[in-house]
Coordinates of C-alpha atoms and ligand atoms in Angstrom, one line a residue:
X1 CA -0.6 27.3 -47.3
X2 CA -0.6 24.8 -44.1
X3 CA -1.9 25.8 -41.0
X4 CA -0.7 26.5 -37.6
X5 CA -3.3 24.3 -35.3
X6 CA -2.2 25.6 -32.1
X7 CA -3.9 25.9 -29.1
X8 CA -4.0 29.8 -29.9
X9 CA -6.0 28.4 -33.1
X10 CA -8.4 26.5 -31.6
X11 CA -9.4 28.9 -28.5
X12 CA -9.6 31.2 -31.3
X13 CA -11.7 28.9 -33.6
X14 CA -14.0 28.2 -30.3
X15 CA -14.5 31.8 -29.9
X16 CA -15.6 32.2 -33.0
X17 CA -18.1 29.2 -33.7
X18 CA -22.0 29.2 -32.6
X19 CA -22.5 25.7 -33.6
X20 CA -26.2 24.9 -35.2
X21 CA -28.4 22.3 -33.2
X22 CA -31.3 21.9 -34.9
X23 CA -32.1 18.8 -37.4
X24 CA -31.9 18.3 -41.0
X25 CA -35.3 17.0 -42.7
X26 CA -36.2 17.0 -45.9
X27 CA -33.3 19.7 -47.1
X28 CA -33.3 22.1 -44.4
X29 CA -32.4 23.2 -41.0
X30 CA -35.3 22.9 -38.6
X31 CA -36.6 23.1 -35.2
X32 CA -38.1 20.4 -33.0
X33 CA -41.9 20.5 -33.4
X34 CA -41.4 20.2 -29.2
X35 CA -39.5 23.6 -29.5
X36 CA -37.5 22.1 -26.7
X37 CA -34.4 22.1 -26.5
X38 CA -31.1 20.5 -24.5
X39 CA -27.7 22.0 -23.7
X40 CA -24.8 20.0 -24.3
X41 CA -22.3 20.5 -21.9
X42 CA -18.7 20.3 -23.2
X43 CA -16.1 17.1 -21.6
X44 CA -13.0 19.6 -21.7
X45 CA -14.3 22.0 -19.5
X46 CA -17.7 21.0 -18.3
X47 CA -18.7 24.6 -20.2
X48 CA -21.8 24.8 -21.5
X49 CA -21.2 23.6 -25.5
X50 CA -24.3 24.1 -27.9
X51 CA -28.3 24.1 -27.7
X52 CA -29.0 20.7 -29.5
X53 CA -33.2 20.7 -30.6
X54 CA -34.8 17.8 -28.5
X55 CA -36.5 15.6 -31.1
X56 CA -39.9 14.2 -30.3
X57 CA -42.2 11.4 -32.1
X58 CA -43.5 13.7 -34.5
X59 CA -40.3 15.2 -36.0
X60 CA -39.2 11.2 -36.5
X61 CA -42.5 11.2 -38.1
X62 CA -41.6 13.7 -40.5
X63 CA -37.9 12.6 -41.2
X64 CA -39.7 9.2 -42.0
X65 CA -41.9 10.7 -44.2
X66 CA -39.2 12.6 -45.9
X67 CA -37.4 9.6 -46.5
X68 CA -39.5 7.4 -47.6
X69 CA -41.3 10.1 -50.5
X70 CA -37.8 10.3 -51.5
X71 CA -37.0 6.5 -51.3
X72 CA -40.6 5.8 -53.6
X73 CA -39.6 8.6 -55.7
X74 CA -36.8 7.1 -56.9
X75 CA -35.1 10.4 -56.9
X76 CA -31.5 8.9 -55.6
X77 CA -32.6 5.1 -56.0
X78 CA -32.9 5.3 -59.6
X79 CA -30.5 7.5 -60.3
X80 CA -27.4 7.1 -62.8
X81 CA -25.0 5.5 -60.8
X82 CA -22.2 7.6 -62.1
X83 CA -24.2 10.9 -61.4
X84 CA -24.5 9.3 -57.6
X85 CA -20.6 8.5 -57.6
X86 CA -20.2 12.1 -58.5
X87 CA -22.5 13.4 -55.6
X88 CA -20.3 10.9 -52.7
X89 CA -16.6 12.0 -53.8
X90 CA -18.5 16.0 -53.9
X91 CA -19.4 15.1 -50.6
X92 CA -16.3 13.6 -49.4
X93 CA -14.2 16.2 -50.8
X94 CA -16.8 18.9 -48.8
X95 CA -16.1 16.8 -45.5
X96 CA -12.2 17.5 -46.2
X97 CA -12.4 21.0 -47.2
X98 CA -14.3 21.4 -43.7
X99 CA -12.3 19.3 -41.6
X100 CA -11.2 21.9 -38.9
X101 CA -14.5 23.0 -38.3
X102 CA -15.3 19.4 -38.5
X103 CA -13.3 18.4 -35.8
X104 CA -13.9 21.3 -33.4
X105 CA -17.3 20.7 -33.1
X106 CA -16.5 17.0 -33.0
X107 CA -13.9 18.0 -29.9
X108 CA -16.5 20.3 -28.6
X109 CA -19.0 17.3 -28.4
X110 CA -16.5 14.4 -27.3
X111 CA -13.5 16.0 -25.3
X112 CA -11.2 14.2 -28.2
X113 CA -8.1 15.9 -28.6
X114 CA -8.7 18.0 -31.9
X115 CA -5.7 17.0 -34.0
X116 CA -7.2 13.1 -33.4
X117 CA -10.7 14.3 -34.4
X118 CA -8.9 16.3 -37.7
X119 CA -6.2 13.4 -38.7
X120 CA -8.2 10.6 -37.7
X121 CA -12.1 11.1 -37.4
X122 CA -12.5 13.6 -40.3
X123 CA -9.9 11.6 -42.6
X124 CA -11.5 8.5 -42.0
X125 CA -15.1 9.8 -42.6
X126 CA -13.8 11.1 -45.9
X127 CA -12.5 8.3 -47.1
X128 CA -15.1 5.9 -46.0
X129 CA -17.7 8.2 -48.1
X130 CA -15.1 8.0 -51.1
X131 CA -14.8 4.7 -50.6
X132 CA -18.6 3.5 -51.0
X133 CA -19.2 6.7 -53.5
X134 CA -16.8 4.6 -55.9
X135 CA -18.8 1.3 -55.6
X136 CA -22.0 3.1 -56.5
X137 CA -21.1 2.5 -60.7
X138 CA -19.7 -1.2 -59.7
X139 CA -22.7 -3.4 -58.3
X140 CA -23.4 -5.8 -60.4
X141 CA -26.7 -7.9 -60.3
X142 CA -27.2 -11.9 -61.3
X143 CA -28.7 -14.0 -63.9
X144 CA -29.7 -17.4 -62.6
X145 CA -29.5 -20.5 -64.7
X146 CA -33.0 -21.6 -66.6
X147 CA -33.7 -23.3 -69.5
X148 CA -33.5 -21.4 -73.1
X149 CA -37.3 -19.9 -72.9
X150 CA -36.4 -18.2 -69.4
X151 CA -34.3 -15.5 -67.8
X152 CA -34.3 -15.0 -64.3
X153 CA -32.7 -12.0 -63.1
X154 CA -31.9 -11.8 -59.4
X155 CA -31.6 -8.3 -58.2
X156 CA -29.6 -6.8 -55.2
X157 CA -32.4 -4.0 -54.4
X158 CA -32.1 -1.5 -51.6
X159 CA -34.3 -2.4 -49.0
X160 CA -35.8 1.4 -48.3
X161 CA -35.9 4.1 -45.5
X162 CA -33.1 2.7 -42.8
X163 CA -33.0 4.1 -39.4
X164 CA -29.4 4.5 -38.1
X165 CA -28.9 5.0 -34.5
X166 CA -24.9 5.8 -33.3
X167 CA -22.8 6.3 -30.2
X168 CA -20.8 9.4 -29.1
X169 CA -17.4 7.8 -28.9
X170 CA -16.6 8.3 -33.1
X171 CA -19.8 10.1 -33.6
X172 CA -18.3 10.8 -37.7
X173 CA -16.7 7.5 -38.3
X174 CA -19.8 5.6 -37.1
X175 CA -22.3 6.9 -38.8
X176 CA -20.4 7.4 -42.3
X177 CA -19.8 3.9 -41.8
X178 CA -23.5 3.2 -42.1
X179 CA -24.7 5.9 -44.5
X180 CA -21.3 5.2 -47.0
X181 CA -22.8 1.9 -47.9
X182 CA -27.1 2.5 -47.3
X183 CA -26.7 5.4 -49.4
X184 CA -24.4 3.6 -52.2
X185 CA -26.9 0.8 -51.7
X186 CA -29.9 3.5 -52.9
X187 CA -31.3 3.5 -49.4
X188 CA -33.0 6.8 -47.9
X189 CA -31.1 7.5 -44.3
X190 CA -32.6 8.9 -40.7
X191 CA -30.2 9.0 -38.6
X192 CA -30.2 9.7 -35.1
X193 CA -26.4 10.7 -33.6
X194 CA -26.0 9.9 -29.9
X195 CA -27.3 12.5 -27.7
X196 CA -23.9 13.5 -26.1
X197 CA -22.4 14.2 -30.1
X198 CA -25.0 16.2 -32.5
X199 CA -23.3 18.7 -33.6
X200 CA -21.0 16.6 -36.7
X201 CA -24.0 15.5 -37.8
X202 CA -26.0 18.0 -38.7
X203 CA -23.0 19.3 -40.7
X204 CA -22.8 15.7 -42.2
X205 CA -26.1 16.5 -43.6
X206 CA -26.0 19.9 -44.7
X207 CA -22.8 19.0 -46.4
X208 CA -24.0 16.1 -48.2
X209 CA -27.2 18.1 -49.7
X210 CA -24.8 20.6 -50.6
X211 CA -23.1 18.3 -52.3
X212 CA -25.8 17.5 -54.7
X213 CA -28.0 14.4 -52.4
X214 CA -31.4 15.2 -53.1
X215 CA -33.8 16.1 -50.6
X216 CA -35.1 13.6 -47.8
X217 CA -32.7 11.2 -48.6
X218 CA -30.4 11.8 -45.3
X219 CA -32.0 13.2 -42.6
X220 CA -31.4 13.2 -38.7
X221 CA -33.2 14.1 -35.6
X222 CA -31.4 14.8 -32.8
X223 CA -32.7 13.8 -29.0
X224 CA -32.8 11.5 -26.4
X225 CA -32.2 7.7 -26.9
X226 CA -36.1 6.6 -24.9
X227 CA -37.5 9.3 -26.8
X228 CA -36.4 9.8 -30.4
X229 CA -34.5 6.6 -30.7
X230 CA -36.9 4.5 -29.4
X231 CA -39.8 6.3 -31.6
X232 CA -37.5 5.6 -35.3
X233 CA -36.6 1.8 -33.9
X234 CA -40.7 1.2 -33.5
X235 CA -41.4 3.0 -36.2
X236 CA -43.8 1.3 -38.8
X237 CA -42.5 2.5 -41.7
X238 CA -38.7 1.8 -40.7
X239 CA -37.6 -0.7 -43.0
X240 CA -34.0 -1.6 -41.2
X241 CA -32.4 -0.2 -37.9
X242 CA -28.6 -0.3 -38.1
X243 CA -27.5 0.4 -34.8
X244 CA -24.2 1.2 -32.7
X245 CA -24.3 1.4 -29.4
X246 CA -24.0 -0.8 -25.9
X247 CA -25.4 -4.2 -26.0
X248 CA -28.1 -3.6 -23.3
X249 CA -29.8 -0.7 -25.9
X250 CA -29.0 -3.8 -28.4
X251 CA -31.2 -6.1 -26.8
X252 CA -33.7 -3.8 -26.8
X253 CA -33.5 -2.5 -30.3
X254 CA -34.1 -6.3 -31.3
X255 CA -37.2 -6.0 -29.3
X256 CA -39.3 -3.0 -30.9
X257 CA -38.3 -4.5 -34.1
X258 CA -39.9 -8.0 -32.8
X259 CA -42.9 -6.1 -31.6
X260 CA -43.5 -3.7 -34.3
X261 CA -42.8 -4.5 -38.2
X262 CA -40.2 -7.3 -37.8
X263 CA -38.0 -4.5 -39.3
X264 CA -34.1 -5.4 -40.1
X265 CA -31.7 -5.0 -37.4
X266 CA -28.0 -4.7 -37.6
X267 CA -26.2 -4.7 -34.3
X268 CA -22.7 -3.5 -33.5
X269 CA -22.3 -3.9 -29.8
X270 CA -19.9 -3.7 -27.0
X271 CA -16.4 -5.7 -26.2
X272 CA -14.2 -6.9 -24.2
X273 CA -11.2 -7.7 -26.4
X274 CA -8.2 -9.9 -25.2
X275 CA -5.0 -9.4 -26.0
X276 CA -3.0 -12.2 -25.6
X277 CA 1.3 -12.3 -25.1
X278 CA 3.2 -15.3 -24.7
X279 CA 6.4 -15.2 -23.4
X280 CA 8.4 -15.5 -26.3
X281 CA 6.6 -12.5 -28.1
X282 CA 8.5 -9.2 -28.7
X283 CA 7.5 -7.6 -25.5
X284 CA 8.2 -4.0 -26.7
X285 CA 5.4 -4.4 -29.8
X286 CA 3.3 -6.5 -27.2
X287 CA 3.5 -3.4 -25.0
X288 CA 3.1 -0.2 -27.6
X289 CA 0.0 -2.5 -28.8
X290 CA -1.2 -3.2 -25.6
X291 CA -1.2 0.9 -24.2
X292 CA -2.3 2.5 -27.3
X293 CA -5.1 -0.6 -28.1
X294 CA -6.0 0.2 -24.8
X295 CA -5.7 3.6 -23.6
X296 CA -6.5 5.7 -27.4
X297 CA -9.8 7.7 -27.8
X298 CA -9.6 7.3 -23.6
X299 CA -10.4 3.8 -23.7
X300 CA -13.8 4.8 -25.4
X301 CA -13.5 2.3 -28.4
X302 CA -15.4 -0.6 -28.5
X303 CA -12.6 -2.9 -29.4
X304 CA -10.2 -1.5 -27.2
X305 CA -7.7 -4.0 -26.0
X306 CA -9.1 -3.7 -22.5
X307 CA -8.1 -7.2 -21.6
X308 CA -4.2 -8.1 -21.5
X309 CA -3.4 -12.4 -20.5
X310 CA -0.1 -12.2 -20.1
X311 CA 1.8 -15.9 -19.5
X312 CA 3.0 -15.1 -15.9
X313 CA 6.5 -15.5 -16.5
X314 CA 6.3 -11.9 -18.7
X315 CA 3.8 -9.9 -16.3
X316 CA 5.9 -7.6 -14.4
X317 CA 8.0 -6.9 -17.1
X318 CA 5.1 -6.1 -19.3
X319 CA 3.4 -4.1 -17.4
X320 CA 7.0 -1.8 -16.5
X321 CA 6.7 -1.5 -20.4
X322 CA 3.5 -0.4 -20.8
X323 CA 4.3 1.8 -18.4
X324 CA 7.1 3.3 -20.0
X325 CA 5.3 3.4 -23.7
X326 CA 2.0 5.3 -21.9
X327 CA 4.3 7.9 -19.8
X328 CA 6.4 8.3 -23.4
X329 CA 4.0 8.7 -25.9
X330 CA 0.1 8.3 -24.5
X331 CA 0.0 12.4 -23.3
X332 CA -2.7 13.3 -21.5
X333 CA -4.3 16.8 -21.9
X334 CA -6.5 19.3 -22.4
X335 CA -8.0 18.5 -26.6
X336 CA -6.6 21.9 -27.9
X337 CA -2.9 21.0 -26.9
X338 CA -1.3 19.8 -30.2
X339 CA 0.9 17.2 -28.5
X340 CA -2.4 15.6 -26.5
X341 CA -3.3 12.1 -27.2
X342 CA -6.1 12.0 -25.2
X343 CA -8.1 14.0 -23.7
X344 CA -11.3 13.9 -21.5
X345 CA -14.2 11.4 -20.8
X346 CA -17.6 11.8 -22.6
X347 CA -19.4 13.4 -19.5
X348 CA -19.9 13.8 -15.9
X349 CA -22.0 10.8 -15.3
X350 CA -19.1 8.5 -17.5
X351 CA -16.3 10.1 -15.6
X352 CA -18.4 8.6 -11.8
X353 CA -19.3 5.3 -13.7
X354 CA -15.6 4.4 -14.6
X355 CA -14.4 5.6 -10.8
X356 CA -16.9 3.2 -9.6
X357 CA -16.0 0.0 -11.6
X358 CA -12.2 0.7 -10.7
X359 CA -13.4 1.2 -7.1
X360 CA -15.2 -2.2 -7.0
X361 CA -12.5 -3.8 -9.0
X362 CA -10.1 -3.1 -6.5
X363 CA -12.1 -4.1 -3.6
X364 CA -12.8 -7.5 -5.4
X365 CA -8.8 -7.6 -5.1
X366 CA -7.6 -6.3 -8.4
X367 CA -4.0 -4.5 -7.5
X368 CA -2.9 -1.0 -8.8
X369 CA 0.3 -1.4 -10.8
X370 CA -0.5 2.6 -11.9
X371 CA -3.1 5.4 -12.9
X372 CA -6.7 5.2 -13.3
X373 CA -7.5 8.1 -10.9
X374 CA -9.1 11.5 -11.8
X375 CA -6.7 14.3 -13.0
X376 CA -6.8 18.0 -14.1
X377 CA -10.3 17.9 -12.3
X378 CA -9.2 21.9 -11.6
X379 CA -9.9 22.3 -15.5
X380 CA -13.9 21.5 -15.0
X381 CA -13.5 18.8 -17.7
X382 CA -13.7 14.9 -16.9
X383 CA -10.1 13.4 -17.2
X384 CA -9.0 9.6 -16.1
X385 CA -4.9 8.8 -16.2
X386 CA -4.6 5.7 -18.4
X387 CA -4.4 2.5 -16.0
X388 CA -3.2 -0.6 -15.8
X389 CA -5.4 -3.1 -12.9
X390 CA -3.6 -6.9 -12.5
X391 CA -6.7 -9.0 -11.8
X392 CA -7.0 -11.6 -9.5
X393 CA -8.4 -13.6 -12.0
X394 CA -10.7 -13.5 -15.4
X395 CA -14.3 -13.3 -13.3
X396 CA -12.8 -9.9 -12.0
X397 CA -15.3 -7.5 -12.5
X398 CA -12.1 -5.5 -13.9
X399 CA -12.0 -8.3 -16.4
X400 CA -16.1 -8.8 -17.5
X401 CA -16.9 -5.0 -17.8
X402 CA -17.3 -3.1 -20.5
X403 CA -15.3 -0.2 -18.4
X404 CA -15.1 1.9 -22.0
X405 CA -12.4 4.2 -19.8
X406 CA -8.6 4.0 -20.1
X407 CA -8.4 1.1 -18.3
X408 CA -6.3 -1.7 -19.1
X409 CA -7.1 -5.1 -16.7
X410 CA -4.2 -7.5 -16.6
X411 CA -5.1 -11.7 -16.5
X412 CA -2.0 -14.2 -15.6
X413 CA -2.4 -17.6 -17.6
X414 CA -0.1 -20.4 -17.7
X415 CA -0.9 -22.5 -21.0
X416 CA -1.9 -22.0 -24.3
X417 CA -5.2 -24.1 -24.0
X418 CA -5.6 -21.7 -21.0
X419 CA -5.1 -18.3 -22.6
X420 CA -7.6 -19.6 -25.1
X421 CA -10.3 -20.6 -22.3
X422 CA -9.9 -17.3 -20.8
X423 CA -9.7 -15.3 -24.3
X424 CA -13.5 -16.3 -24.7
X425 CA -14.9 -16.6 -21.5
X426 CA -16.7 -13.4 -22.0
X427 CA -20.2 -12.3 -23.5
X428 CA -18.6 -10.6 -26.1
X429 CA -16.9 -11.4 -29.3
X430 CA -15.5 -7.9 -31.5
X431 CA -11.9 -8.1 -31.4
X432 CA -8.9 -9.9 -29.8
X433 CA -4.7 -10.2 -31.0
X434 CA -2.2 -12.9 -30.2
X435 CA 1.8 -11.8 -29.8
X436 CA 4.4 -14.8 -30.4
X437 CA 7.4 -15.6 -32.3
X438 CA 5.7 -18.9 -32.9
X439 CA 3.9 -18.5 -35.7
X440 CA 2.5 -22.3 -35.6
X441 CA 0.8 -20.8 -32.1
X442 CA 0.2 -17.6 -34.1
X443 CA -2.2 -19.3 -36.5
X444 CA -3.9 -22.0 -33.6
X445 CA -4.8 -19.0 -31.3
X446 CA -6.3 -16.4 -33.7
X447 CA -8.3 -19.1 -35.5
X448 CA -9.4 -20.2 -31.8
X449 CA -10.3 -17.0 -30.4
X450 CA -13.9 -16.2 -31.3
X451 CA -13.7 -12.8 -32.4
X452 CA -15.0 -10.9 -35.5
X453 CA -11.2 -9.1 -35.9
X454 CA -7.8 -10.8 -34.5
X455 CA -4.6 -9.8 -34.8
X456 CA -1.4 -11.3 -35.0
X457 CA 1.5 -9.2 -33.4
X458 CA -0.3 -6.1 -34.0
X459 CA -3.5 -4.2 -33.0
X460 CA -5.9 -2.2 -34.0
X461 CA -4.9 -2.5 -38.1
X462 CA -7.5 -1.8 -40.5
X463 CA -8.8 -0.4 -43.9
X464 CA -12.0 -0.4 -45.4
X465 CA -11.5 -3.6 -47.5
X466 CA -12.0 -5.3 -44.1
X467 CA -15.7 -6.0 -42.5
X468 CA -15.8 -4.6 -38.8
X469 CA -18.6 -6.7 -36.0
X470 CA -18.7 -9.0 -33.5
X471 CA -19.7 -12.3 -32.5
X472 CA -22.1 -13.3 -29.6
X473 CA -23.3 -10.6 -27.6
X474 CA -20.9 -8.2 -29.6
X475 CA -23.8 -8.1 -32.2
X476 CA -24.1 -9.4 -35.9
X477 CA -24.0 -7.6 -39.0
X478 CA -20.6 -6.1 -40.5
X479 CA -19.8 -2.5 -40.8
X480 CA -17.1 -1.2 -43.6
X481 CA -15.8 -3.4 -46.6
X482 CA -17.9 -4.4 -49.9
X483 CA -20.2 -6.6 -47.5
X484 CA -21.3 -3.9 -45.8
X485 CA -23.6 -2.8 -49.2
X486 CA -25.1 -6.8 -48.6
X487 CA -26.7 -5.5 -45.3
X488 CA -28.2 -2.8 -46.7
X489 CA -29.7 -4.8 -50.1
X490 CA -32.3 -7.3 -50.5
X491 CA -32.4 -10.2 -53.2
X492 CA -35.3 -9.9 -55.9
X493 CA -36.4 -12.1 -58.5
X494 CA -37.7 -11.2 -61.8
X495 CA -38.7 -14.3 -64.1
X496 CA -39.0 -13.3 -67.4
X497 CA -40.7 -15.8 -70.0
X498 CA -39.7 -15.7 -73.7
X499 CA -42.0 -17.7 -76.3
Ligands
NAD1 P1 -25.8 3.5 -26.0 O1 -26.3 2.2 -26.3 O2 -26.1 4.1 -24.7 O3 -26.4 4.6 -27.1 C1 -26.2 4.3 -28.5 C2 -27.3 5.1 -29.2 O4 -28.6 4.5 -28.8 C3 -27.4 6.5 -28.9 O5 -27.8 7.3 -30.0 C4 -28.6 6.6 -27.9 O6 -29.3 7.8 -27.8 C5 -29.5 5.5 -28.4 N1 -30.4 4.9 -27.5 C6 -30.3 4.8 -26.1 N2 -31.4 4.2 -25.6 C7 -32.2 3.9 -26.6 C8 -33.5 3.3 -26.7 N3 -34.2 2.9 -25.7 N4 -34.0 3.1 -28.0 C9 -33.4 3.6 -29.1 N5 -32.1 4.2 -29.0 C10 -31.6 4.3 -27.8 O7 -24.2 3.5 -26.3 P2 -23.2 4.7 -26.1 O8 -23.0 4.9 -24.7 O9 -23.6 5.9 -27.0 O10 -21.9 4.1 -26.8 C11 -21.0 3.3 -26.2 C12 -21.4 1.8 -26.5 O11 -21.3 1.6 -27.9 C13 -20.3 0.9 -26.0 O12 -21.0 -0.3 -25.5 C14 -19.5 0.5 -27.2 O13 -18.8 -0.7 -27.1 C15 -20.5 0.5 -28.3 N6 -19.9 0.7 -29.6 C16 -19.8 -0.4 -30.4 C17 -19.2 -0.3 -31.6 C18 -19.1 -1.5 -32.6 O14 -18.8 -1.2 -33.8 N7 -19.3 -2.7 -32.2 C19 -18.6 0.9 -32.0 C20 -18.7 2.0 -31.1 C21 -19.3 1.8 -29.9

């Protein structure tokens, strides 16, 4: 039987839901030991959405603790790895079999429009669990070369309780991202979700221990980034931090691990990707790439195509494309709509920051060519109209910040050597795309632009057989793909001497 998701459903669904915000330690459901608590107020209708616990040191203390009796226990490390193959694909078929309450309570959280959190963020944190779960019986270790009386065996071990710290703007994607390949790895998880998106991940975990995952091995404490985030990233018994999240809480996540245990750190940061079109590129697929690399999830992905050089010749009649693709297909509306694409900003104080940057951008001379106002502001909930800025040029403010809005800033060039220059004159390096018919240009440009991911007359293509990270202030360390398990291991020797 397939279900009717209409709006109907979904108010219906809302009605109906009390979503849980406490944290998962050690196998259960539980309170702060602060007994305080926060409410999370919901982007679609600035309504109040759930009462998320607010974690303090001493319930990352416990979490810790949980983990790492579980880790020296060897309860999931040393476990057949078929029998742990079998407990990821229960758990990933649990994440399906739940995906509508899934994505409500991720729509709740985010202000995504539901059907995007149920075809897109649920599917992919399925698969992504289904994906490592079927490694777990097909990691092989090493034997090095000695001499006859000698065997050296050089072991990929997991490394031991990992912290995992995630933004709000793909709270489920994100964080199975990390615990797919920790967990496959034999690693112990604490995770800590962003405090604007809880509520997915404390049904993450309850699903995954119903699944079969021993106790302690996943756990996650919910709070505030300067308070429980801080406390897991300087915690002494934290052997690795892989963290999501803006380069600024990079920098200092690099710090406490300096300063504290010299813990691992895996950082996947902020962008500022370029999408580059030459003149003789097929303008229409320039254009669909450029609006929907832009403008999906609200412009709240970190390798959004936030940055269009366009060789002049080919602006206006770009941009009167884009136009036409984003009034066509980009709807804007209220998450419960079944034909909305997108749907609100993350909250109140995101909504003012991306009015501001589009305020100073235009007084630093960027020009309108359309949107990027606040709409359906009579709804309560914190909507921006996708828009397209033409910069006066590439130190634009338009053009260096990470907006993470729908905003799409629009850079003139005039050579090839110069749509290079200005590709990586920014901090960051995640993502970036060339469009031409020339395909000698084609392969000079995207091995020139300094970027983990580029595209070549398309955007935003992926699997999980592809690693997913940055280059210079974009971080280091590679989500998804079989490398992803490297990150997570360690290398260990065992010399063994035969007489
Ligand atoms: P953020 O850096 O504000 O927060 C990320 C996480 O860090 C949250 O869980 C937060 O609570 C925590 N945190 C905040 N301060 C902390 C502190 N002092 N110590 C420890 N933890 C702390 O980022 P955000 O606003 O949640 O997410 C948006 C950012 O994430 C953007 O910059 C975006 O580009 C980036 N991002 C990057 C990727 C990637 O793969 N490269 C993917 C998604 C998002």
């Amino acid at each position: 039987m397939t279900t009717d998701y209409t709006r109907a459903y979904w108010e219906k669904a809302l009605a109906e839901t009390t979503p849980r915000g406490g944290m998962f330690i050690d196998g259960q459901l539980t309170r702060s030991d602060t007994g305080l608590t926060f409410i999370r107020i919901r982007p679609m209708d600035g309504k109040p959405g759930a009462e998320i616990a607010r974690g303090g040191i001493k319930d990352i203390d416990r979490a810790v603790a949980s983990a790492r009796k579980a880790f020296a226990s060897g309860v999931w490390r040393k476990k057949d790895p078929q029998e742990k193959k079998k407990i990821m694909l229960r758990w990933a078929d649990l994440i399906r079999k739940n995906g509508a309450e899934l994505a409500l309570l991720e729509t709740i959280d985010v202000g995504k429009p539901v059907m995007a959190s149920l075809n897109v963020d649920v599917a992919l944190a399925a698969n992504c669990i289904q994906y490592y779960a079927e490694m777990c019986d097909k990691l092989y270790d090493e034997i090095a070369p000695t001499g006859p009386n000698d065997r050296a065996l050089v072991r990929k071990v997991p490394i031991g309780v990992i912290g995992a710290i995630t933004p709000w703007n793909y709270p489920m994607i994100i964080e199975t991202w990390k615990l797919g390949p920790a967990l496959a790895a034999g690693n112990s998880v604490v995770l800590k979700p962003a405090e604007q998106s809880s509520l997915t991940a404390i049904r993450l975990a309850e699903l995954a221990s119903e699944a079969g995952l021993p106790d302690g091995v996943f756990n996650v404490v919910t709070g505030y980034g300067e308070e429980v985030g801080k406390a897991l990233a300087c915690h002494m018994d934290v052997d690795m931090i892989a963290f999501t999240g803006s380069t600024e809480v990079g920098k200092l996540i690099m710090g406490y691990a300096a300063s504290t245990n010299l813990k691992r750190v895996a950082l996947e940061l902020g962008g500022k990707s370029p999408l580059v079109v030459f003149a003789d590129a097929d303008l229409d697929a320039a254009a669909s790439a450029a609006a929907w690399g832009c403008f999906y999830n609200s412009g709240e992905t970190c390798h959004a195509s936030t940055r269009l050089l366009a060789e002049r010749s080919v602006v206006d009649a770009l941009v009167e494309k884009i136009r036409e693709v984003t009034d066509r297909e980009i709807t804007l509306a209220h998450p419960f709509e079944p034909g909305a694409q997108i749907g609100a900003l993350i909250e109140d104080a995101h909504l003012g920051k991306v009015l501001g940057m589009i305020e100073a951008g235009v007084r630093s001379g960027a020009k309108r060519a359309f949107g990027g106002e606040r709409v359906m502001s009579e709804t309560g909930g914190y909507y921006v109209s996708p828009g397209v800025f033409i910069a006066p040029s590439n130190n634009s403010s338009l053009a260096q910040q990470e907006i993470f809005g729908p905003i799409l800033t629009v850079v003139p060039f005039d050579t090839e050597e110069e749509a290079v220059r200005i590709a990586n004159d920014t901090a960051y390096g995640l993502a970036g795309a060339v469009f031409t018919t020339d395909m000698n240009r084609a392969h000079r440009v995207s091995e020139d632009i300094h970027a983990g991911t580029v595209w070549v007359n398309c955007y935003d293509l992926s699997n999980f057989a592809t690693p997913f990270g940055g280059f210079k202030q974009s971080g280091f360390g590679r989500d998804r793909s079989v490398h992803a398990i490297d990150k997570y291991c360690d290398y260990k020797t065992i010399w063994q001497r035969f007489s």
